[in-house]
């Protein structure tokens, strides 16, 4: 008896997830085809086969769907970075693998529609995602700092901010080899050996 | 005889410059006091004592004045970076001095009204200023590369992009000592000794 509501709730939840997924997918496809301004709630309802009244119960407007889409993409990117971390050797190779994956994602993202980016990269959900990314990278750097492989004269949080900003240069680069060089250059900034040899003060 | 028009033209030009300067200064003062949305052409005319009709001959709207103001600030920053370059010792100390001045300017700029920044940091005049900054830094890096003090495995243009993005982290920092550490970290990324010691490939 006690199981009935749980199963029912799970069914409802799965249904809701499916509606949300279908809506986000249809919207992403419409944006890819017609650009940001060519997307309406009516067309999304039509493409998904979801009634307009139902659609509005899930999302009040197109922008909220785009925000959900962007959230999902950020989530997937963060999950991918976690996977990269978990399959790399502990220490500097792990940091190098994660930073490489992040720089490559920025590099691939650079050619996306800049109108869409400008619209989506504002707002609180992006600030929260950046915060999660920053905490993820800081944790990696702190772990490696404990092994003595990176410079000790700069706090882990500052090294994290440095890494994230430096790697954003990937959005200005034109080929994958340059992205690789950017990661190497950025890593040289935080490695202990680099510091010892180059900071005479 | 031939001198008359030239003197007259110079007088007109000086007058125009004075009107432009007065307008920009009054607008900057109004923005500081009332924020971006609290500034009108009428108030600027009133504060400068310039007639409204005359003011509109110089600037079509408030935004164009703000753009001119921003241009002037960028020009002054670039001139300051040139002065810093010219009074520093040739080689790495020169690059360090210029990058420090740039990072400090970004650090001081971070607390400015973000509405104003968002409005002004779009548009072609900013892209052109970034281009000038990039060429200026690349020239410095190219000069030092010739002395063998920095890594040779990454093209000067890529090192320039790396430096400019990495130093933008200054906008996320909270004290001048952290800005100093950021510059040192960034420089470690491009120094030859750092590279040699840390890049085993």
mmCIF file of C-alpha atoms in Angstrom:
data_model
loop_
_atom_site.group_PDB
_atom_site.id
_atom_site.type_symbol
_atom_site.label_atom_id
_atom_site.label_comp_id
_atom_site.label_asym_id
_atom_site.label_seq_id
_atom_site.Cartn_x
_atom_site.Cartn_y
_atom_site.Cartn_z
ATOM 1 C CA UNK A 1 0.000 0.000 0.000
ATOM 2 C CA UNK A 2 2.748 2.439 1.037
ATOM 3 C CA UNK A 3 4.505 1.882 -2.284
ATOM 4 C CA UNK A 4 1.670 3.092 -4.475
ATOM 5 C CA UNK A 5 2.158 6.829 -3.986
ATOM 6 C CA UNK A 6 5.928 6.554 -4.469
ATOM 7 C CA UNK A 7 5.572 4.713 -7.752
ATOM 8 C CA UNK A 8 2.893 7.124 -8.859
ATOM 9 C CA UNK A 9 5.067 10.110 -7.907
ATOM 10 C CA UNK A 10 7.997 8.626 -9.764
ATOM 11 C CA UNK A 11 5.814 8.145 -12.810
ATOM 12 C CA UNK A 12 4.662 11.755 -12.673
ATOM 13 C CA UNK A 13 8.219 12.932 -12.150
ATOM 14 C CA UNK A 14 9.459 10.874 -15.116
ATOM 15 C CA UNK A 15 6.656 12.281 -17.246
ATOM 16 C CA UNK A 16 7.518 15.846 -16.229
ATOM 17 C CA UNK A 17 11.187 15.256 -17.005
ATOM 18 C CA UNK A 18 10.217 13.916 -20.419
ATOM 19 C CA UNK A 19 8.091 16.980 -21.175
ATOM 20 C CA UNK A 20 10.879 19.288 -20.061
ATOM 21 C CA UNK A 21 13.459 17.390 -22.117
ATOM 22 C CA UNK A 22 11.268 17.393 -25.230
ATOM 23 C CA UNK A 23 10.594 21.123 -24.844
ATOM 24 C CA UNK A 24 14.260 21.970 -24.378
ATOM 25 C CA UNK A 25 15.312 19.778 -27.321
ATOM 26 C CA UNK A 26 12.705 21.298 -29.632
ATOM 27 C CA UNK A 27 13.718 24.813 -28.597
ATOM 28 C CA UNK A 28 17.403 24.090 -29.146
ATOM 29 C CA UNK A 29 16.595 22.738 -32.619
ATOM 30 C CA UNK A 30 14.485 25.815 -33.448
ATOM 31 C CA UNK A 31 17.243 28.192 -32.283
ATOM 32 C CA UNK A 32 19.792 26.311 -34.394
ATOM 33 C CA UNK A 33 17.501 26.681 -37.407
ATOM 34 C CA UNK A 34 15.998 30.149 -37.029
ATOM 35 C CA UNK A 35 18.198 31.954 -34.507
ATOM 36 C CA UNK A 36 17.196 33.303 -31.150
ATOM 37 C CA UNK A 37 14.472 35.663 -32.358
ATOM 38 C CA UNK A 38 12.812 33.080 -34.605
ATOM 39 C CA UNK A 39 11.458 30.976 -31.744
ATOM 40 C CA UNK A 40 7.940 31.268 -30.316
ATOM 41 C CA UNK A 41 6.007 29.327 -27.686
ATOM 42 C CA UNK A 42 3.415 28.386 -30.337
ATOM 43 C CA UNK A 43 6.032 26.841 -32.576
ATOM 44 C CA UNK A 44 7.578 24.942 -29.665
ATOM 45 C CA UNK A 45 4.116 23.581 -28.767
ATOM 46 C CA UNK A 46 3.603 22.558 -32.389
ATOM 47 C CA UNK A 47 7.002 20.873 -32.766
ATOM 48 C CA UNK A 48 6.734 18.925 -29.506
ATOM 49 C CA UNK A 49 3.050 18.061 -29.826
ATOM 50 C CA UNK A 50 2.555 19.453 -26.317
ATOM 51 C CA UNK A 51 -0.534 21.611 -25.891
ATOM 52 C CA UNK A 52 0.155 25.322 -25.460
ATOM 53 C CA UNK A 53 -1.674 25.432 -22.107
ATOM 54 C CA UNK A 54 0.461 22.526 -20.839
ATOM 55 C CA UNK A 55 3.652 24.097 -22.170
ATOM 56 C CA UNK A 56 2.940 27.303 -20.252
ATOM 57 C CA UNK A 57 2.588 25.255 -17.053
ATOM 58 C CA UNK A 58 6.189 24.169 -17.509
ATOM 59 C CA UNK A 59 7.787 27.358 -18.839
ATOM 60 C CA UNK A 60 6.400 30.911 -18.727
ATOM 61 C CA UNK A 61 8.331 32.034 -21.831
ATOM 62 C CA UNK A 62 10.983 31.163 -24.406
ATOM 63 C CA UNK A 63 13.745 32.722 -22.324
ATOM 64 C CA UNK A 64 13.053 30.398 -19.403
ATOM 65 C CA UNK A 65 13.387 27.419 -21.765
ATOM 66 C CA UNK A 66 16.675 28.772 -23.071
ATOM 67 C CA UNK A 67 17.895 29.213 -19.501
ATOM 68 C CA UNK A 68 16.947 25.602 -18.722
ATOM 69 C CA UNK A 69 18.733 24.502 -21.888
ATOM 70 C CA UNK A 70 21.838 26.423 -20.888
ATOM 71 C CA UNK A 71 21.681 24.974 -17.349
ATOM 72 C CA UNK A 72 21.529 21.500 -18.836
ATOM 73 C CA UNK A 73 24.531 22.190 -21.056
ATOM 74 C CA UNK A 74 26.529 23.563 -18.133
ATOM 75 C CA UNK A 75 25.572 20.511 -16.064
ATOM 76 C CA UNK A 76 26.738 18.206 -18.825
ATOM 77 C CA UNK A 77 30.022 20.084 -19.157
ATOM 78 C CA UNK A 78 30.618 19.896 -15.408
ATOM 79 C CA UNK A 79 29.758 16.189 -15.393
ATOM 80 C CA UNK A 80 32.196 15.657 -18.232
ATOM 81 C CA UNK A 81 34.926 17.468 -16.262
ATOM 82 C CA UNK A 82 34.184 15.210 -13.295
ATOM 83 C CA UNK A 83 34.535 12.145 -15.525
ATOM 84 C CA UNK A 84 37.840 13.457 -16.887
ATOM 85 C CA UNK A 85 39.069 13.976 -13.324
ATOM 86 C CA UNK A 86 38.057 10.495 -12.223
ATOM 87 C CA UNK A 87 39.822 8.727 -15.052
ATOM 88 C CA UNK A 88 43.135 10.671 -14.780
ATOM 89 C CA UNK A 89 46.153 9.871 -12.631
ATOM 90 C CA UNK A 90 46.268 11.741 -9.311
ATOM 91 C CA UNK A 91 48.376 14.907 -9.183
ATOM 92 C CA UNK A 92 49.376 17.306 -11.928
ATOM 93 C CA UNK A 93 48.279 14.979 -14.798
ATOM 94 C CA UNK A 94 44.758 15.148 -13.351
ATOM 95 C CA UNK A 95 44.764 18.946 -13.287
ATOM 96 C CA UNK A 96 46.238 19.040 -16.781
ATOM 97 C CA UNK A 97 43.534 16.676 -18.099
ATOM 98 C CA UNK A 98 40.702 18.706 -16.543
ATOM 99 C CA UNK A 99 42.068 22.077 -17.683
ATOM 100 C CA UNK A 100 42.589 20.672 -21.189
ATOM 101 C CA UNK A 101 38.988 19.462 -21.330
ATOM 102 C CA UNK A 102 37.750 22.834 -20.087
ATOM 103 C CA UNK A 103 39.856 24.805 -22.594
ATOM 104 C CA UNK A 104 38.688 22.537 -25.432
ATOM 105 C CA UNK A 105 35.051 23.089 -24.448
ATOM 106 C CA UNK A 106 35.589 26.877 -24.494
ATOM 107 C CA UNK A 107 37.351 26.569 -27.834
ATOM 108 C CA UNK A 108 34.474 24.619 -29.361
ATOM 109 C CA UNK A 109 31.930 26.966 -27.816
ATOM 110 C CA UNK A 110 33.602 30.065 -29.361
ATOM 111 C CA UNK A 111 31.894 29.670 -32.737
ATOM 112 C CA UNK A 112 28.388 29.463 -31.274
ATOM 113 C CA UNK A 113 25.851 32.142 -32.028
ATOM 114 C CA UNK A 114 27.030 35.158 -30.036
ATOM 115 C CA UNK A 115 23.490 36.549 -29.668
ATOM 116 C CA UNK A 116 22.496 33.369 -27.875
ATOM 117 C CA UNK A 117 25.636 33.510 -25.727
ATOM 118 C CA UNK A 118 25.122 37.140 -24.769
ATOM 119 C CA UNK A 119 21.550 36.440 -23.742
ATOM 120 C CA UNK A 120 22.398 33.318 -21.783
ATOM 121 C CA UNK A 121 25.660 34.341 -20.144
ATOM 122 C CA UNK A 122 23.953 36.886 -17.972
ATOM 123 C CA UNK A 123 21.902 36.026 -14.971
ATOM 124 C CA UNK A 124 22.164 34.150 -11.756
ATOM 125 C CA UNK A 125 22.182 30.609 -13.124
ATOM 126 C CA UNK A 126 25.465 31.349 -14.914
ATOM 127 C CA UNK A 127 26.988 32.897 -11.781
ATOM 128 C CA UNK A 128 26.023 29.743 -9.851
ATOM 129 C CA UNK A 129 27.571 27.509 -12.534
ATOM 130 C CA UNK A 130 30.786 29.532 -12.486
ATOM 131 C CA UNK A 131 30.837 29.149 -8.731
ATOM 132 C CA UNK A 132 30.529 25.360 -9.020
ATOM 133 C CA UNK A 133 33.274 25.250 -11.653
ATOM 134 C CA UNK A 134 35.508 27.400 -9.481
ATOM 135 C CA UNK A 135 34.988 25.165 -6.449
ATOM 136 C CA UNK A 136 35.668 22.069 -8.541
ATOM 137 C CA UNK A 137 38.976 23.444 -9.874
ATOM 138 C CA UNK A 138 40.003 24.853 -6.498
ATOM 139 C CA UNK A 139 39.512 21.434 -4.922
ATOM 140 C CA UNK A 140 41.779 19.874 -7.558
ATOM 141 C CA UNK A 141 44.436 22.525 -7.004
ATOM 142 C CA UNK A 142 44.233 22.177 -3.226
ATOM 143 C CA UNK A 143 44.723 18.392 -3.505
ATOM 144 C CA UNK A 144 47.787 18.867 -5.684
ATOM 145 C CA UNK A 145 49.162 21.641 -3.468
ATOM 146 C CA UNK A 146 49.222 19.059 -0.664
ATOM 147 C CA UNK A 147 51.612 16.933 -2.760
ATOM 148 C CA UNK A 148 53.986 19.904 -3.150
ATOM 149 C CA UNK A 149 53.801 19.931 -6.970
ATOM 150 C CA UNK A 150 52.547 23.495 -7.328
ATOM 151 C CA UNK A 151 53.655 26.909 -6.106
ATOM 152 C CA UNK A 152 52.965 27.640 -2.440
ATOM 153 C CA UNK A 153 53.303 31.425 -2.582
ATOM 154 C CA UNK A 154 49.834 31.987 -4.087
ATOM 155 C CA UNK A 155 46.586 30.799 -2.393
ATOM 156 C CA UNK A 156 44.696 28.007 -4.168
ATOM 157 C CA UNK A 157 41.693 30.252 -4.758
ATOM 158 C CA UNK A 158 43.829 32.821 -6.598
ATOM 159 C CA UNK A 159 45.486 30.097 -8.699
ATOM 160 C CA UNK A 160 41.994 28.874 -9.574
ATOM 161 C CA UNK A 161 40.844 32.308 -10.723
ATOM 162 C CA UNK A 162 44.080 32.698 -12.701
ATOM 163 C CA UNK A 163 43.545 29.320 -14.440
ATOM 164 C CA UNK A 164 39.928 29.996 -15.342
ATOM 165 C CA UNK A 165 40.640 33.444 -16.773
ATOM 166 C CA UNK A 166 43.797 32.375 -18.607
ATOM 167 C CA UNK A 167 42.018 29.442 -20.260
ATOM 168 C CA UNK A 168 39.233 31.737 -21.471
ATOM 169 C CA UNK A 169 41.851 32.860 -24.003
ATOM 170 C CA UNK A 170 40.843 29.644 -25.824
ATOM 171 C CA UNK A 171 37.822 31.562 -27.143
ATOM 172 C CA UNK A 172 40.267 33.783 -29.085
ATOM 173 C CA UNK A 173 42.355 30.969 -30.572
ATOM 174 C CA UNK A 174 42.026 29.404 -33.994
ATOM 175 C CA UNK A 175 43.320 25.853 -33.792
ATOM 176 C CA UNK A 176 43.467 22.953 -31.316
ATOM 177 C CA UNK A 177 47.289 22.996 -31.203
ATOM 178 C CA UNK A 178 47.126 26.566 -29.900
ATOM 179 C CA UNK A 179 44.677 25.413 -27.215
ATOM 180 C CA UNK A 180 47.179 22.753 -26.148
ATOM 181 C CA UNK A 181 49.922 25.399 -25.929
ATOM 182 C CA UNK A 182 47.623 27.640 -23.895
ATOM 183 C CA UNK A 183 47.056 24.882 -21.337
ATOM 184 C CA UNK A 184 50.819 24.244 -21.104
ATOM 185 C CA UNK A 185 51.523 27.959 -20.671
ATOM 186 C CA UNK A 186 48.836 28.267 -18.001
ATOM 187 C CA UNK A 187 50.178 25.242 -16.130
ATOM 188 C CA UNK A 188 53.707 26.681 -16.239
ATOM 189 C CA UNK A 189 52.315 29.580 -14.240
ATOM 190 C CA UNK A 190 51.290 27.371 -11.328
ATOM 191 C CA UNK A 191 53.926 24.628 -11.257
ATOM 192 C CA UNK A 192 56.372 24.766 -8.381
ATOM 193 C CA UNK A 193 59.465 24.178 -10.522
ATOM 194 C CA UNK A 194 58.517 27.117 -12.712
ATOM 195 C CA UNK A 195 58.128 29.325 -9.676
ATOM 196 C CA UNK A 196 61.361 28.354 -8.025
ATOM 197 C CA UNK A 197 63.388 28.915 -11.150
ATOM 198 C CA UNK A 198 61.776 32.197 -12.148
ATOM 199 C CA UNK A 199 60.925 34.124 -9.018
ATOM 200 C CA UNK A 200 64.169 35.506 -7.678
ATOM 201 C CA UNK A 201 62.630 37.686 -4.935
ATOM 202 C CA UNK B 1 47.899 86.122 -45.596
ATOM 203 C CA UNK B 2 48.205 82.362 -45.858
ATOM 204 C CA UNK B 3 48.487 82.076 -42.094
ATOM 205 C CA UNK B 4 45.123 83.580 -41.326
ATOM 206 C CA UNK B 5 42.954 80.557 -42.153
ATOM 207 C CA UNK B 6 45.300 78.225 -40.313
ATOM 208 C CA UNK B 7 45.197 80.275 -37.121
ATOM 209 C CA UNK B 8 41.449 80.650 -37.472
ATOM 210 C CA UNK B 9 41.057 76.887 -37.992
ATOM 211 C CA UNK B 10 43.225 76.172 -34.997
ATOM 212 C CA UNK B 11 41.111 78.514 -32.914
ATOM 213 C CA UNK B 12 37.922 76.777 -34.023
ATOM 214 C CA UNK B 13 39.474 73.382 -33.388
ATOM 215 C CA UNK B 14 40.600 74.399 -29.892
ATOM 216 C CA UNK B 15 37.119 75.723 -29.171
ATOM 217 C CA UNK B 16 35.518 72.481 -30.357
ATOM 218 C CA UNK B 17 37.896 70.428 -28.213
ATOM 219 C CA UNK B 18 37.008 72.580 -25.217
ATOM 220 C CA UNK B 19 33.268 72.070 -25.793
ATOM 221 C CA UNK B 20 33.761 68.319 -26.172
ATOM 222 C CA UNK B 21 35.908 68.142 -23.038
ATOM 223 C CA UNK B 22 33.434 70.181 -20.991
ATOM 224 C CA UNK B 23 30.551 68.014 -22.187
ATOM 225 C CA UNK B 24 32.353 64.766 -21.411
ATOM 226 C CA UNK B 25 33.450 65.997 -17.976
ATOM 227 C CA UNK B 26 29.952 67.176 -17.055
ATOM 228 C CA UNK B 27 28.463 63.861 -18.210
ATOM 229 C CA UNK B 28 31.004 61.831 -16.236
ATOM 230 C CA UNK B 29 30.193 63.886 -13.135
ATOM 231 C CA UNK B 30 26.450 63.394 -13.651
ATOM 232 C CA UNK B 31 26.858 59.621 -14.087
ATOM 233 C CA UNK B 32 28.956 59.453 -10.910
ATOM 234 C CA UNK B 33 26.210 61.301 -9.054
ATOM 235 C CA UNK B 34 22.982 59.912 -10.517
ATOM 236 C CA UNK B 35 23.958 56.704 -12.315
ATOM 237 C CA UNK B 36 23.636 55.958 -15.979
ATOM 238 C CA UNK B 37 19.890 56.441 -16.254
ATOM 239 C CA UNK B 38 19.856 59.750 -14.378
ATOM 240 C CA UNK B 39 21.595 61.691 -17.146
ATOM 241 C CA UNK B 40 19.775 63.746 -19.789
ATOM 242 C CA UNK B 41 20.936 66.019 -22.593
ATOM 243 C CA UNK B 42 19.054 68.910 -20.943
ATOM 244 C CA UNK B 43 20.911 68.491 -17.695
ATOM 245 C CA UNK B 44 24.248 68.264 -19.486
ATOM 246 C CA UNK B 45 23.432 71.491 -21.349
ATOM 247 C CA UNK B 46 22.504 73.142 -18.067
ATOM 248 C CA UNK B 47 25.627 71.958 -16.215
ATOM 249 C CA UNK B 48 28.030 72.976 -18.968
ATOM 250 C CA UNK B 49 26.274 76.229 -19.888
ATOM 251 C CA UNK B 50 26.287 75.046 -23.509
ATOM 252 C CA UNK B 51 23.038 75.662 -25.380
ATOM 253 C CA UNK B 52 20.988 72.553 -26.107
ATOM 254 C CA UNK B 53 21.025 73.209 -29.866
ATOM 255 C CA UNK B 54 24.827 73.525 -29.792
ATOM 256 C CA UNK B 55 25.178 70.409 -27.652
ATOM 257 C CA UNK B 56 23.206 68.367 -30.205
ATOM 258 C CA UNK B 57 25.606 69.528 -32.926
ATOM 259 C CA UNK B 58 28.402 67.821 -31.009
ATOM 260 C CA UNK B 59 26.640 64.715 -29.722
ATOM 261 C CA UNK B 60 23.336 63.204 -30.903
ATOM 262 C CA UNK B 61 22.585 61.569 -27.534
ATOM 263 C CA UNK B 62 23.881 60.698 -24.066
ATOM 264 C CA UNK B 63 25.233 57.358 -25.218
ATOM 265 C CA UNK B 64 27.515 58.983 -27.785
ATOM 266 C CA UNK B 65 28.947 61.186 -25.010
ATOM 267 C CA UNK B 66 29.525 58.130 -22.831
ATOM 268 C CA UNK B 67 31.282 56.412 -25.726
ATOM 269 C CA UNK B 68 33.519 59.466 -26.205
ATOM 270 C CA UNK B 69 34.224 59.449 -22.463
ATOM 271 C CA UNK B 70 35.119 55.779 -22.551
ATOM 272 C CA UNK B 71 37.342 56.333 -25.597
ATOM 273 C CA UNK B 72 39.147 59.088 -23.732
ATOM 274 C CA UNK B 73 39.664 56.840 -20.703
ATOM 275 C CA UNK B 74 40.985 54.015 -22.855
ATOM 276 C CA UNK B 75 43.346 56.444 -24.596
ATOM 277 C CA UNK B 76 44.632 57.657 -21.250
ATOM 278 C CA UNK B 77 45.156 54.098 -20.008
ATOM 279 C CA UNK B 78 47.077 53.184 -23.163
ATOM 280 C CA UNK B 79 49.176 56.350 -22.892
ATOM 281 C CA UNK B 80 49.941 55.486 -19.283
ATOM 282 C CA UNK B 81 51.043 51.972 -20.341
ATOM 283 C CA UNK B 82 53.331 53.558 -22.950
ATOM 284 C CA UNK B 83 54.841 55.799 -20.265
ATOM 285 C CA UNK B 84 55.375 52.802 -17.990
ATOM 286 C CA UNK B 85 57.102 50.970 -20.831
ATOM 287 C CA UNK B 86 59.371 53.914 -21.645
ATOM 288 C CA UNK B 87 60.600 54.360 -18.078
ATOM 289 C CA UNK B 88 61.321 50.651 -17.406
ATOM 290 C CA UNK B 89 64.511 48.723 -18.052
ATOM 291 C CA UNK B 90 64.530 46.795 -21.344
ATOM 292 C CA UNK B 91 63.629 43.093 -21.189
ATOM 293 C CA UNK B 92 61.479 41.189 -18.709
ATOM 294 C CA UNK B 93 61.359 44.049 -16.146
ATOM 295 C CA UNK B 94 59.686 46.168 -18.823
ATOM 296 C CA UNK B 95 57.047 43.530 -19.523
ATOM 297 C CA UNK B 96 56.515 43.022 -15.797
ATOM 298 C CA UNK B 97 56.057 46.774 -15.250
ATOM 299 C CA UNK B 98 53.546 47.109 -18.084
ATOM 300 C CA UNK B 99 51.544 44.006 -17.094
ATOM 301 C CA UNK B 100 51.497 45.209 -13.476
ATOM 302 C CA UNK B 101 50.148 48.603 -14.529
ATOM 303 C CA UNK B 102 47.504 46.921 -16.700
ATOM 304 C CA UNK B 103 46.414 44.508 -13.945
ATOM 305 C CA UNK B 104 46.225 47.364 -11.439
ATOM 306 C CA UNK B 105 44.035 49.377 -13.815
ATOM 307 C CA UNK B 106 41.679 46.387 -14.212
ATOM 308 C CA UNK B 107 41.677 45.916 -10.440
ATOM 309 C CA UNK B 108 40.727 49.559 -9.837
ATOM 310 C CA UNK B 109 38.145 49.445 -12.597
ATOM 311 C CA UNK B 110 36.398 46.400 -11.054
ATOM 312 C CA UNK B 111 34.390 48.420 -8.559
ATOM 313 C CA UNK B 112 32.985 50.801 -11.169
ATOM 314 C CA UNK B 113 29.296 50.872 -11.888
ATOM 315 C CA UNK B 114 28.639 47.633 -13.770
ATOM 316 C CA UNK B 115 25.684 49.134 -15.662
ATOM 317 C CA UNK B 116 28.015 51.695 -17.153
ATOM 318 C CA UNK B 117 30.587 49.015 -17.966
ATOM 319 C CA UNK B 118 28.051 46.742 -19.633
ATOM 320 C CA UNK B 119 26.816 49.582 -21.795
ATOM 321 C CA UNK B 120 30.276 50.770 -22.744
ATOM 322 C CA UNK B 121 32.104 47.499 -23.180
ATOM 323 C CA UNK B 122 30.113 46.626 -26.236
ATOM 324 C CA UNK B 123 30.654 48.197 -29.577
ATOM 325 C CA UNK B 124 33.373 48.758 -32.091
ATOM 326 C CA UNK B 125 35.348 51.387 -30.228
ATOM 327 C CA UNK B 126 36.116 48.842 -27.494
ATOM 328 C CA UNK B 127 37.132 46.196 -30.028
ATOM 329 C CA UNK B 128 39.512 48.700 -31.620
ATOM 330 C CA UNK B 129 41.000 49.617 -28.226
ATOM 331 C CA UNK B 130 41.511 45.931 -27.380
ATOM 332 C CA UNK B 131 43.254 45.524 -30.704
ATOM 333 C CA UNK B 132 45.625 48.403 -29.936
ATOM 334 C CA UNK B 133 46.341 46.991 -26.474
ATOM 335 C CA UNK B 134 47.000 43.564 -27.947
ATOM 336 C CA UNK B 135 49.429 44.949 -30.523
ATOM 337 C CA UNK B 136 51.214 46.957 -27.851
ATOM 338 C CA UNK B 137 51.722 43.918 -25.599
ATOM 339 C CA UNK B 138 52.646 41.649 -28.497
ATOM 340 C CA UNK B 139 55.356 44.092 -29.562
ATOM 341 C CA UNK B 140 56.797 44.025 -26.027
ATOM 342 C CA UNK B 141 56.735 40.234 -25.957
ATOM 343 C CA UNK B 142 58.304 39.968 -29.408
ATOM 344 C CA UNK B 143 61.150 42.284 -28.328
ATOM 345 C CA UNK B 144 61.830 40.167 -25.238
ATOM 346 C CA UNK B 145 61.542 36.924 -27.192
ATOM 347 C CA UNK B 146 64.470 38.179 -29.274
ATOM 348 C CA UNK B 147 66.597 38.332 -26.092
ATOM 349 C CA UNK B 148 65.777 34.681 -25.318
ATOM 350 C CA UNK B 149 64.197 35.428 -21.920
ATOM 351 C CA UNK B 150 60.803 33.905 -22.694
ATOM 352 C CA UNK B 151 59.537 30.574 -23.946
ATOM 353 C CA UNK B 152 60.013 29.935 -27.656
ATOM 354 C CA UNK B 153 57.520 27.099 -28.049
ATOM 355 C CA UNK B 154 54.457 29.405 -28.117
ATOM 356 C CA UNK B 155 54.000 32.205 -30.713
ATOM 357 C CA UNK B 156 54.146 35.773 -29.352
ATOM 358 C CA UNK B 157 50.538 36.428 -30.339
ATOM 359 C CA UNK B 158 49.317 33.465 -28.289
ATOM 360 C CA UNK B 159 51.408 34.533 -25.296
ATOM 361 C CA UNK B 160 49.840 37.984 -25.635
ATOM 362 C CA UNK B 161 46.303 36.609 -25.607
ATOM 363 C CA UNK B 162 47.217 34.407 -22.634
ATOM 364 C CA UNK B 163 48.584 37.405 -20.688
ATOM 365 C CA UNK B 164 45.591 39.639 -21.371
ATOM 366 C CA UNK B 165 43.053 36.990 -20.381
ATOM 367 C CA UNK B 166 45.010 35.815 -17.325
ATOM 368 C CA UNK B 167 45.361 39.383 -16.013
ATOM 369 C CA UNK B 168 41.612 39.953 -16.367
ATOM 370 C CA UNK B 169 41.426 37.762 -13.262
ATOM 371 C CA UNK B 170 42.383 41.005 -11.453
ATOM 372 C CA UNK B 171 38.705 42.022 -11.741
ATOM 373 C CA UNK B 172 37.873 39.089 -9.414
ATOM 374 C CA UNK B 173 40.529 39.813 -6.784
ATOM 375 C CA UNK B 174 40.110 41.704 -3.542
ATOM 376 C CA UNK B 175 43.456 43.220 -2.628
ATOM 377 C CA UNK B 176 46.527 44.717 -4.331
ATOM 378 C CA UNK B 177 48.832 41.985 -2.981
ATOM 379 C CA UNK B 178 46.730 39.394 -4.829
ATOM 380 C CA UNK B 179 47.118 41.467 -8.012
ATOM 381 C CA UNK B 180 50.897 41.366 -7.559
ATOM 382 C CA UNK B 181 50.762 37.575 -7.143
ATOM 383 C CA UNK B 182 48.585 37.297 -10.255
ATOM 384 C CA UNK B 183 51.159 39.173 -12.332
ATOM 385 C CA UNK B 184 53.952 36.927 -10.994
ATOM 386 C CA UNK B 185 51.924 33.787 -11.736
ATOM 387 C CA UNK B 186 51.126 35.012 -15.244
ATOM 388 C CA UNK B 187 54.784 35.851 -15.909
ATOM 389 C CA UNK B 188 55.838 32.386 -14.700
ATOM 390 C CA UNK B 189 53.725 31.039 -17.537
ATOM 391 C CA UNK B 190 55.793 32.778 -20.204
ATOM 392 C CA UNK B 191 59.319 32.797 -18.787
ATOM 393 C CA UNK B 192 61.789 30.500 -20.475
ATOM 394 C CA UNK B 193 63.198 29.062 -17.235
ATOM 395 C CA UNK B 194 59.735 28.071 -16.113
ATOM 396 C CA UNK B 195 59.112 26.351 -19.414
ATOM 397 C CA UNK B 196 62.352 24.450 -19.506
ATOM 398 C CA UNK B 197 61.975 23.143 -15.990
ATOM 399 C CA UNK B 198 58.334 22.152 -16.239
ATOM 400 C CA UNK B 199 57.643 20.874 -19.729
ATOM 401 C CA UNK B 200 59.071 17.373 -19.927
ATOM 402 C CA UNK B 201 57.648 16.510 -23.380
#
